[in-house]
Short mmCIF file of C-alpha atoms (C1' of nucleotides) in Angstrom, two decimals:
data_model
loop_
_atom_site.label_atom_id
_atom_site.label_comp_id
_atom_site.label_asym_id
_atom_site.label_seq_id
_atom_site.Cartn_x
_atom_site.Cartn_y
_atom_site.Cartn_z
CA UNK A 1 1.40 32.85 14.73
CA UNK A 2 3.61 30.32 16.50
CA UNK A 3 0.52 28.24 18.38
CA UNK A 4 -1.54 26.84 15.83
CA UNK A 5 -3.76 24.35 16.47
CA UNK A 6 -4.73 21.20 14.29
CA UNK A 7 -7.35 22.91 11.51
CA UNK A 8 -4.11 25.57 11.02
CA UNK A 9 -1.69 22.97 10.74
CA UNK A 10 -3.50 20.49 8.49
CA UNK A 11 -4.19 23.15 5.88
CA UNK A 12 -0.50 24.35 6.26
CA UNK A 13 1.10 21.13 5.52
CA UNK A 14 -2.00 19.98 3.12
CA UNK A 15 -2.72 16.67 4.84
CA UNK A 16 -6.34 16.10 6.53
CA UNK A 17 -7.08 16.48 10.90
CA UNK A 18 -7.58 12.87 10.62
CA UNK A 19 -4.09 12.00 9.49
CA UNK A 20 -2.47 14.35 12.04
CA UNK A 21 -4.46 12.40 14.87
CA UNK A 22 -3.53 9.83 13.22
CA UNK A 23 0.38 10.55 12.90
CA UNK A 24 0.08 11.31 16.62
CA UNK A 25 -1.41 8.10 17.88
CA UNK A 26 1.44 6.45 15.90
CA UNK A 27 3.64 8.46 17.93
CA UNK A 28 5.46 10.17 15.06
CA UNK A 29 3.99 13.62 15.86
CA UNK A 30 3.99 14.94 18.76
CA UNK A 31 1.58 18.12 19.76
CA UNK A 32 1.33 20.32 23.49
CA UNK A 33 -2.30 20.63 24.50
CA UNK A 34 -4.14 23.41 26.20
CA UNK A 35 -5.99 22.67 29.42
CA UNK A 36 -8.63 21.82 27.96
CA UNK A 37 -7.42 19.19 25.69
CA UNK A 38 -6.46 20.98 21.90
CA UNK A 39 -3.59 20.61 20.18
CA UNK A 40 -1.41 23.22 19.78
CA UNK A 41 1.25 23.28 17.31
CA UNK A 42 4.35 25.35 17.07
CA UNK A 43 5.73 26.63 13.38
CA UNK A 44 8.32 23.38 13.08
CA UNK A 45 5.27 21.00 13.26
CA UNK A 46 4.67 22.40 9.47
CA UNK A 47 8.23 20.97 8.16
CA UNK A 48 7.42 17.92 10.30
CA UNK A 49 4.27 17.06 9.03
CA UNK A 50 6.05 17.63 5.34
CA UNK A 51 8.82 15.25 6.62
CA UNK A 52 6.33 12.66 7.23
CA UNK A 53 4.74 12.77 4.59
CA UNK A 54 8.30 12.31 2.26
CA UNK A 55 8.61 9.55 3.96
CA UNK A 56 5.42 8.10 3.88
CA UNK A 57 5.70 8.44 -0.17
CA UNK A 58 8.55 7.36 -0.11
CA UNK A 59 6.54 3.74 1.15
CA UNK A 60 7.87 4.11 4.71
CA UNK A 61 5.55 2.39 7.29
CA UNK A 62 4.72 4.37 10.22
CA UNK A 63 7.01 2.10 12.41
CA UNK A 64 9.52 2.94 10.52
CA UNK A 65 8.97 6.65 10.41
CA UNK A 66 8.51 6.17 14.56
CA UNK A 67 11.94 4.36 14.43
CA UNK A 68 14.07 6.47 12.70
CA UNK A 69 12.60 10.04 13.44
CA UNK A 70 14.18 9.88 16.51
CA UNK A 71 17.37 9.26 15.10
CA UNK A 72 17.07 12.32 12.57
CA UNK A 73 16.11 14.51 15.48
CA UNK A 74 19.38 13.47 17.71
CA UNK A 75 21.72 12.35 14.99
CA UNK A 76 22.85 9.35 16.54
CA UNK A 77 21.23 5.84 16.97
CA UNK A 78 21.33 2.24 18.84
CA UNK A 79 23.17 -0.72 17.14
CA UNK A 80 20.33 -2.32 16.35
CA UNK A 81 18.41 0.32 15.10
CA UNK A 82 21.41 1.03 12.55
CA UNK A 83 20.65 -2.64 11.27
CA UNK A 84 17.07 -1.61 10.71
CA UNK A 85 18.68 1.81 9.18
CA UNK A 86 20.71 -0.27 6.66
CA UNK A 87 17.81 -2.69 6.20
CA UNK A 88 15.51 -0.25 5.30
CA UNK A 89 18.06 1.67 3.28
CA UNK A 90 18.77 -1.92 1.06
CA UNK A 91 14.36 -2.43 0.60
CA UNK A 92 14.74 0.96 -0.85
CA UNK A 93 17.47 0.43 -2.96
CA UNK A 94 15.62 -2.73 -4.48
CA UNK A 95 12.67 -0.34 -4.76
CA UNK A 96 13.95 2.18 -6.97
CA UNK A 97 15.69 -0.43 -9.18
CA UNK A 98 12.33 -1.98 -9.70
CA UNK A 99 10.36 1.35 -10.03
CA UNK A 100 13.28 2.27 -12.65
CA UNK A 101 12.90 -1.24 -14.36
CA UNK A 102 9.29 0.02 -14.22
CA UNK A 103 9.49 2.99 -15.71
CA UNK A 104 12.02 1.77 -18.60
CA UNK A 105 9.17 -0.95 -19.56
CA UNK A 106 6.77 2.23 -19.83
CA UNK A 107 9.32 4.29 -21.53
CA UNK A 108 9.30 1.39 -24.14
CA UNK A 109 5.81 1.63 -24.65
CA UNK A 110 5.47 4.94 -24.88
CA UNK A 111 8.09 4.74 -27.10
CA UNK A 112 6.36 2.25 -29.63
CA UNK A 113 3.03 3.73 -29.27
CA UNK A 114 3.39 7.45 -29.78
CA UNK A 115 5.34 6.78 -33.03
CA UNK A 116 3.23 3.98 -34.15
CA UNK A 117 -0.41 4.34 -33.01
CA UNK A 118 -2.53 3.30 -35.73
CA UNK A 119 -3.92 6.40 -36.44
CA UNK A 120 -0.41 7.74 -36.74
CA UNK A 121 1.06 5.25 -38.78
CA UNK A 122 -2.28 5.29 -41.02
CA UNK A 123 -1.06 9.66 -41.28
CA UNK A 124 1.97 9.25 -42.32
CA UNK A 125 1.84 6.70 -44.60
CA UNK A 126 -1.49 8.80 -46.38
CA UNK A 127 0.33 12.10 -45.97
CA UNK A 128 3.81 10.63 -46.71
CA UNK A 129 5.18 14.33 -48.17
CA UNK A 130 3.27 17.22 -46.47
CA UNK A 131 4.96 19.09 -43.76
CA UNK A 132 5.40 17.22 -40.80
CA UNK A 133 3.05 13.45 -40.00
CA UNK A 134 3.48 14.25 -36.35
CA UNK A 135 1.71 17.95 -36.27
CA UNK A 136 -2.00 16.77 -35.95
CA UNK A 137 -1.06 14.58 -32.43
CA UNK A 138 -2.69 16.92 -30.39
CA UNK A 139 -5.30 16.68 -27.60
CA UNK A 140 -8.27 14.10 -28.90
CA UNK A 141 -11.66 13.88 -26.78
CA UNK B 1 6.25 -29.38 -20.63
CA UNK B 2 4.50 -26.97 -22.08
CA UNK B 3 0.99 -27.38 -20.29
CA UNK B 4 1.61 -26.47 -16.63
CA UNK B 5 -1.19 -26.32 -14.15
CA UNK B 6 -1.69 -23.28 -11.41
CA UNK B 7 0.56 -25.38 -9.05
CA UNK B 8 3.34 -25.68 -11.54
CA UNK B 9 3.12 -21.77 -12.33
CA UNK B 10 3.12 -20.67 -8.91
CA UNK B 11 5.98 -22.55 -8.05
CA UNK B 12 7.96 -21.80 -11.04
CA UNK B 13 7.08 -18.08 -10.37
CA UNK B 14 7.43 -18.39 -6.88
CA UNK B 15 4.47 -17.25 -5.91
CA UNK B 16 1.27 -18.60 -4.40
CA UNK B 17 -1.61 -20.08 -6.24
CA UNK B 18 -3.92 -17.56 -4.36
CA UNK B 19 -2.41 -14.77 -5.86
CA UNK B 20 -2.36 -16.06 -9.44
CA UNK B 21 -6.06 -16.32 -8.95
CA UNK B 22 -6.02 -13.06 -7.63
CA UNK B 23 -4.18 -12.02 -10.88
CA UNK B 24 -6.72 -13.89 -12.83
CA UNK B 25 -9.59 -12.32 -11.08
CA UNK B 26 -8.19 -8.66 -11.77
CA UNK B 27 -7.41 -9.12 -15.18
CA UNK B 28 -4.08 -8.99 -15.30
CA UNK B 29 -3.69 -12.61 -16.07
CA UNK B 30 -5.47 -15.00 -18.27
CA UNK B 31 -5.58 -18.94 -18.56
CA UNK B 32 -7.10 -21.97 -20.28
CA UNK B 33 -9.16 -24.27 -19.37
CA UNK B 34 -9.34 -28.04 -19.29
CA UNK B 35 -13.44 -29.33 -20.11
CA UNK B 36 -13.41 -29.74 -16.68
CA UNK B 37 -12.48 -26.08 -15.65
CA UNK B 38 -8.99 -26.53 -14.28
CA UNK B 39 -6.24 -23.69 -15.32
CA UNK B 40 -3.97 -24.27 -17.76
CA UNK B 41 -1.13 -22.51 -18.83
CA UNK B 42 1.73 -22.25 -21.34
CA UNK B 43 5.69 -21.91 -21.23
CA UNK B 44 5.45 -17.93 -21.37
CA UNK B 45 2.97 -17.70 -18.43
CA UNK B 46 6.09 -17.87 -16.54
CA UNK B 47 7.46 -14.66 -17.77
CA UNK B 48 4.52 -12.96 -17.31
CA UNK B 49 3.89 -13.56 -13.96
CA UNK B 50 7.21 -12.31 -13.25
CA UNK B 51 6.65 -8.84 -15.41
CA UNK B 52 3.34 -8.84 -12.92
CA UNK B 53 5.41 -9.07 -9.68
CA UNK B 54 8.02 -6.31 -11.24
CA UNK B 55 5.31 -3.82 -11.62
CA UNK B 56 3.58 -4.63 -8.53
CA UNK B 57 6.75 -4.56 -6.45
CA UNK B 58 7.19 -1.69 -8.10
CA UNK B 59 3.88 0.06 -6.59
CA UNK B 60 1.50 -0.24 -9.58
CA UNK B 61 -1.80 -0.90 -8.62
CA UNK B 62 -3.24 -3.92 -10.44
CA UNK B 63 -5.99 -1.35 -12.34
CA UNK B 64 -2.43 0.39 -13.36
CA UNK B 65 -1.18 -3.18 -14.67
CA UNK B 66 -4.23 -4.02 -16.26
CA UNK B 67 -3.98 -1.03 -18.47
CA UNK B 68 -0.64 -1.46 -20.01
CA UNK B 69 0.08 -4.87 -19.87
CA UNK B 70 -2.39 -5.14 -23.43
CA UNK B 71 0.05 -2.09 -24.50
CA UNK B 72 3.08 -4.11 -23.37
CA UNK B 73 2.02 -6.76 -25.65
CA UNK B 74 0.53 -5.15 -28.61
CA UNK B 75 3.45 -2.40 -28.56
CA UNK B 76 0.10 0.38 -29.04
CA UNK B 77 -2.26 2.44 -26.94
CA UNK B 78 -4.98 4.77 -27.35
CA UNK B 79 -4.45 7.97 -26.98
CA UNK B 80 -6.12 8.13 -23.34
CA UNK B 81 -4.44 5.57 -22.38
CA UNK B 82 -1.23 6.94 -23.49
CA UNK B 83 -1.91 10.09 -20.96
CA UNK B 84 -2.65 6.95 -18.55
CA UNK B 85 0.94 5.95 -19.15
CA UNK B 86 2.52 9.46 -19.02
CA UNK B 87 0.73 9.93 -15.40
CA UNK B 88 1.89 7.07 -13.79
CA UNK B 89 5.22 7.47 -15.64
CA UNK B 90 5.63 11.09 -13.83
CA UNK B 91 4.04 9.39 -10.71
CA UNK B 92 6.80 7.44 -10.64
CA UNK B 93 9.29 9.51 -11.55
CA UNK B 94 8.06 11.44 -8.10
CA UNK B 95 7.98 8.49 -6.48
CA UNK B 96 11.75 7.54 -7.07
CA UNK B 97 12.58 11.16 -6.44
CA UNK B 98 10.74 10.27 -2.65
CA UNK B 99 12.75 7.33 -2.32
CA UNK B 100 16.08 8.85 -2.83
CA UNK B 101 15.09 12.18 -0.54
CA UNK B 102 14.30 9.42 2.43
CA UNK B 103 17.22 7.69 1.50
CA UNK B 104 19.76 10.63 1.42
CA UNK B 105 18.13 11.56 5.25
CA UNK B 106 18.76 7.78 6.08
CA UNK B 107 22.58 7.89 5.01
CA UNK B 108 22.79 11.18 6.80
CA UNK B 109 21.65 9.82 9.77
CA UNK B 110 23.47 6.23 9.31
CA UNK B 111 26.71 8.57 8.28
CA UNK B 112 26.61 10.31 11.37
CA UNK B 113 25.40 7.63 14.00
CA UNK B 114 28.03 5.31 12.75
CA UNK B 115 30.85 7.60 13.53
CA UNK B 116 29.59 9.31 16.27
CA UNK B 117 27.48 6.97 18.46
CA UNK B 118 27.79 7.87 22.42
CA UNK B 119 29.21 4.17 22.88
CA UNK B 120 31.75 4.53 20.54
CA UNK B 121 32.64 8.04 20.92
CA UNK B 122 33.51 7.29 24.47
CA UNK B 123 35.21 4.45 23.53
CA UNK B 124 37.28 6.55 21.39
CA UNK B 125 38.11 9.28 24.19
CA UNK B 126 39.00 6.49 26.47
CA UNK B 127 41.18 3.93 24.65
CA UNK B 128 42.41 7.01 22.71
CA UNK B 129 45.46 4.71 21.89
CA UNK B 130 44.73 1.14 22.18
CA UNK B 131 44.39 -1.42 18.64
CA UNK B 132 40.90 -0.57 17.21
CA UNK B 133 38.59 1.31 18.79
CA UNK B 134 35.60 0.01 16.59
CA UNK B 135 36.11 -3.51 17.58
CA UNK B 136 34.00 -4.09 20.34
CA UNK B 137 30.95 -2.85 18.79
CA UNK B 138 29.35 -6.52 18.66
CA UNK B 139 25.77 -7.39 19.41
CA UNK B 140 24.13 -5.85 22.58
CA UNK B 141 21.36 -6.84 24.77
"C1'" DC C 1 -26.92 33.56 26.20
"C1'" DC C 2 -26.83 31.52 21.67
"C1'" DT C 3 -24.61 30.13 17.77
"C1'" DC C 4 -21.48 27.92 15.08
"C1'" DA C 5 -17.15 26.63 13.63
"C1'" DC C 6 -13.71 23.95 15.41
"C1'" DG C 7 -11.97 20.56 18.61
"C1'" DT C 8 -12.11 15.87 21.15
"C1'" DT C 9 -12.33 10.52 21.38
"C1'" DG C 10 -14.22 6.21 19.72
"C1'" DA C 11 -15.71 3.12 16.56
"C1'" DC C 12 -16.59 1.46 12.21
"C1'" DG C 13 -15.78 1.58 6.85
"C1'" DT C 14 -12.62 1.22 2.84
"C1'" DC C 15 -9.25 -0.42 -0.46
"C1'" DA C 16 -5.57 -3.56 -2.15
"C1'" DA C 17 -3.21 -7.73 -2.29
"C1'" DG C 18 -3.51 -11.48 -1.02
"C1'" DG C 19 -3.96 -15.54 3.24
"C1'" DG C 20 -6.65 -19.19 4.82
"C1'" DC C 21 -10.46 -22.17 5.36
"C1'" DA C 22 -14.38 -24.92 3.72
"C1'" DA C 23 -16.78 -27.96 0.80
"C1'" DG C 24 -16.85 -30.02 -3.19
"C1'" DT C 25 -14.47 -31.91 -7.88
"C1'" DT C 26 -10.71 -33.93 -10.52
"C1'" DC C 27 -6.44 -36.08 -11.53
"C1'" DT C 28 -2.76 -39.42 -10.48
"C1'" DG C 29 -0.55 -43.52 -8.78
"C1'" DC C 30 -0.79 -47.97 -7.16
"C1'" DG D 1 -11.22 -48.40 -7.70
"C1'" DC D 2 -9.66 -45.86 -4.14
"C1'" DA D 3 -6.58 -42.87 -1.44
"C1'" DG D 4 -4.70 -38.62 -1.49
"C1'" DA D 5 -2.80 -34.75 -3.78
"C1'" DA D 6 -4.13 -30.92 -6.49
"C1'" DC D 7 -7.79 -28.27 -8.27
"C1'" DT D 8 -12.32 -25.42 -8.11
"C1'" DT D 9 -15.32 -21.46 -6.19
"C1'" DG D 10 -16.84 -18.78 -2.28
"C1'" DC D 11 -16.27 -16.37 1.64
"C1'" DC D 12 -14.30 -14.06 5.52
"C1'" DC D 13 -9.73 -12.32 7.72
"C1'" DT D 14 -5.63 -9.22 7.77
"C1'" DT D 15 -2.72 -4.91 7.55
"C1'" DG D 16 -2.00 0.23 6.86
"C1'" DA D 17 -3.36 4.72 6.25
"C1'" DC D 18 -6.49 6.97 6.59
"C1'" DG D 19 -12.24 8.48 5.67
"C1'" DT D 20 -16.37 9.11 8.00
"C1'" DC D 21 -19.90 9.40 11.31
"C1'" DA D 22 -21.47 9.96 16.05
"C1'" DA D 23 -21.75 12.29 20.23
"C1'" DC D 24 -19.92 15.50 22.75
"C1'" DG D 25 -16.67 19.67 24.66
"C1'" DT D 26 -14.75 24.50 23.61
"C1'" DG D 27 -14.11 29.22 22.44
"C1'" DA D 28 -14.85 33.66 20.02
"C1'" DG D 29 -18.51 36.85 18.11
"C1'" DG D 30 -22.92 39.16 18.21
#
DNA sequence: CCTCACGTTGACGTCAAGGGCAAGTTCTGC
DNA sequence: GCAGAACTTGCCCTTGACGTCAACGTGAGG
């Protein structure tokens, strides 16, 4: 089961046909074709496709992903395309720290609101002495 | 100066006066208005147009920003929107994890390029001797 | 041979976060 | 009181990563 064509590959690596045509005419996946035009796949294209996709979570462009695949392929790069390496490795620095600053302001909120929703603070000042004020949080509508 | 007009904002904020009417338009930002239907805002505008770029720069959607920011500010959330909170905080959580995976491959291939580029590998083997073999490696083309 | 799922390209739709223009109003300075 | 800057709404344009539909080719089974 090392030829698979497009259908087999898409459900493989969960992404749609579309986006693998799609990867392709961005020139960041590459497929063989029959004679009469299919794709055909071997097994790798699977961790491929998943390395794409990483990357396109991870808010990679396509260009980007077309720049530097090459580079993880061969291990070694062009000058310039080290800057862009560095470059893009500094956006997502600045990324994460934002995302994290992100996260803390939700943490916060969380923070306030599960021990101080209304409701909760209405429980526990009513049931100031039963067992625990927290035990009735569970799953509402 | 307490009563600053869109201009004032978006330059204070350093952004355009398009996207605070954007902001405005989604929700996520509110303003006064003079009898004659010009914008007005106060001191603390400021601030929260800042908070807005955070979390957008940070890859929340504005529907996402729209939800909390009235949590942010009233320090309390319903219980749905608390799961809202939890989901996006885990989405991000995901997301940073992406972000770090992509960065990890991009030092691995910076790591190795940077030590092992043909140019400079050959320059290595041939002037196996002379004052810095790195020192060449200027701009090229 | 027919069917029917699967494949192909091409072209258009979508969604988000604004950019940019147009036409009209309002504020500010001289 | 008038020029010109700044404001208003409304509308279409853009970019990226696909979705979706159309119209057609292909290949394996009955």
């Amino acid at each position: 089961m090392d030829e698979m064509r497009i259908g087999d590959l898409a459900s493989r690596a969960q992404v749609s046909t579309r986006a693998l045509r799609y990867y392709e005419e961005q020139g960041i996946l590459h497929s063989e074709r029959t004679p009469s035009g299919q794709r055909v796949y071997s097994e790798s294209a699977v961790d491929r496709v998943r390395l794409i996709q990483h990357l396109f979570s991870a808010g990679l462009a396509s260009r980007t992903i077309a720049l530097i695949l090459p580079c993880v392929d061969t291990g070694h790069a062009s000058p310039e395309m080290l800057v862009s390496l560095h470059t893009e490795r500094d956006r997502i620095t600045t990324v994460i720290a934002d995302l994290q600053e992100a996260q803390r302001r939700l943490d916060q909120v969380i923070e306030l609101t599960e021990h101080s929703t209304p409701e909760q603070c209405a429980r526990v000042r009513d049931a100031a002495g039963r067992t625990s004020a927290l035990a009735g949080a569970g799953a509402p509508a």
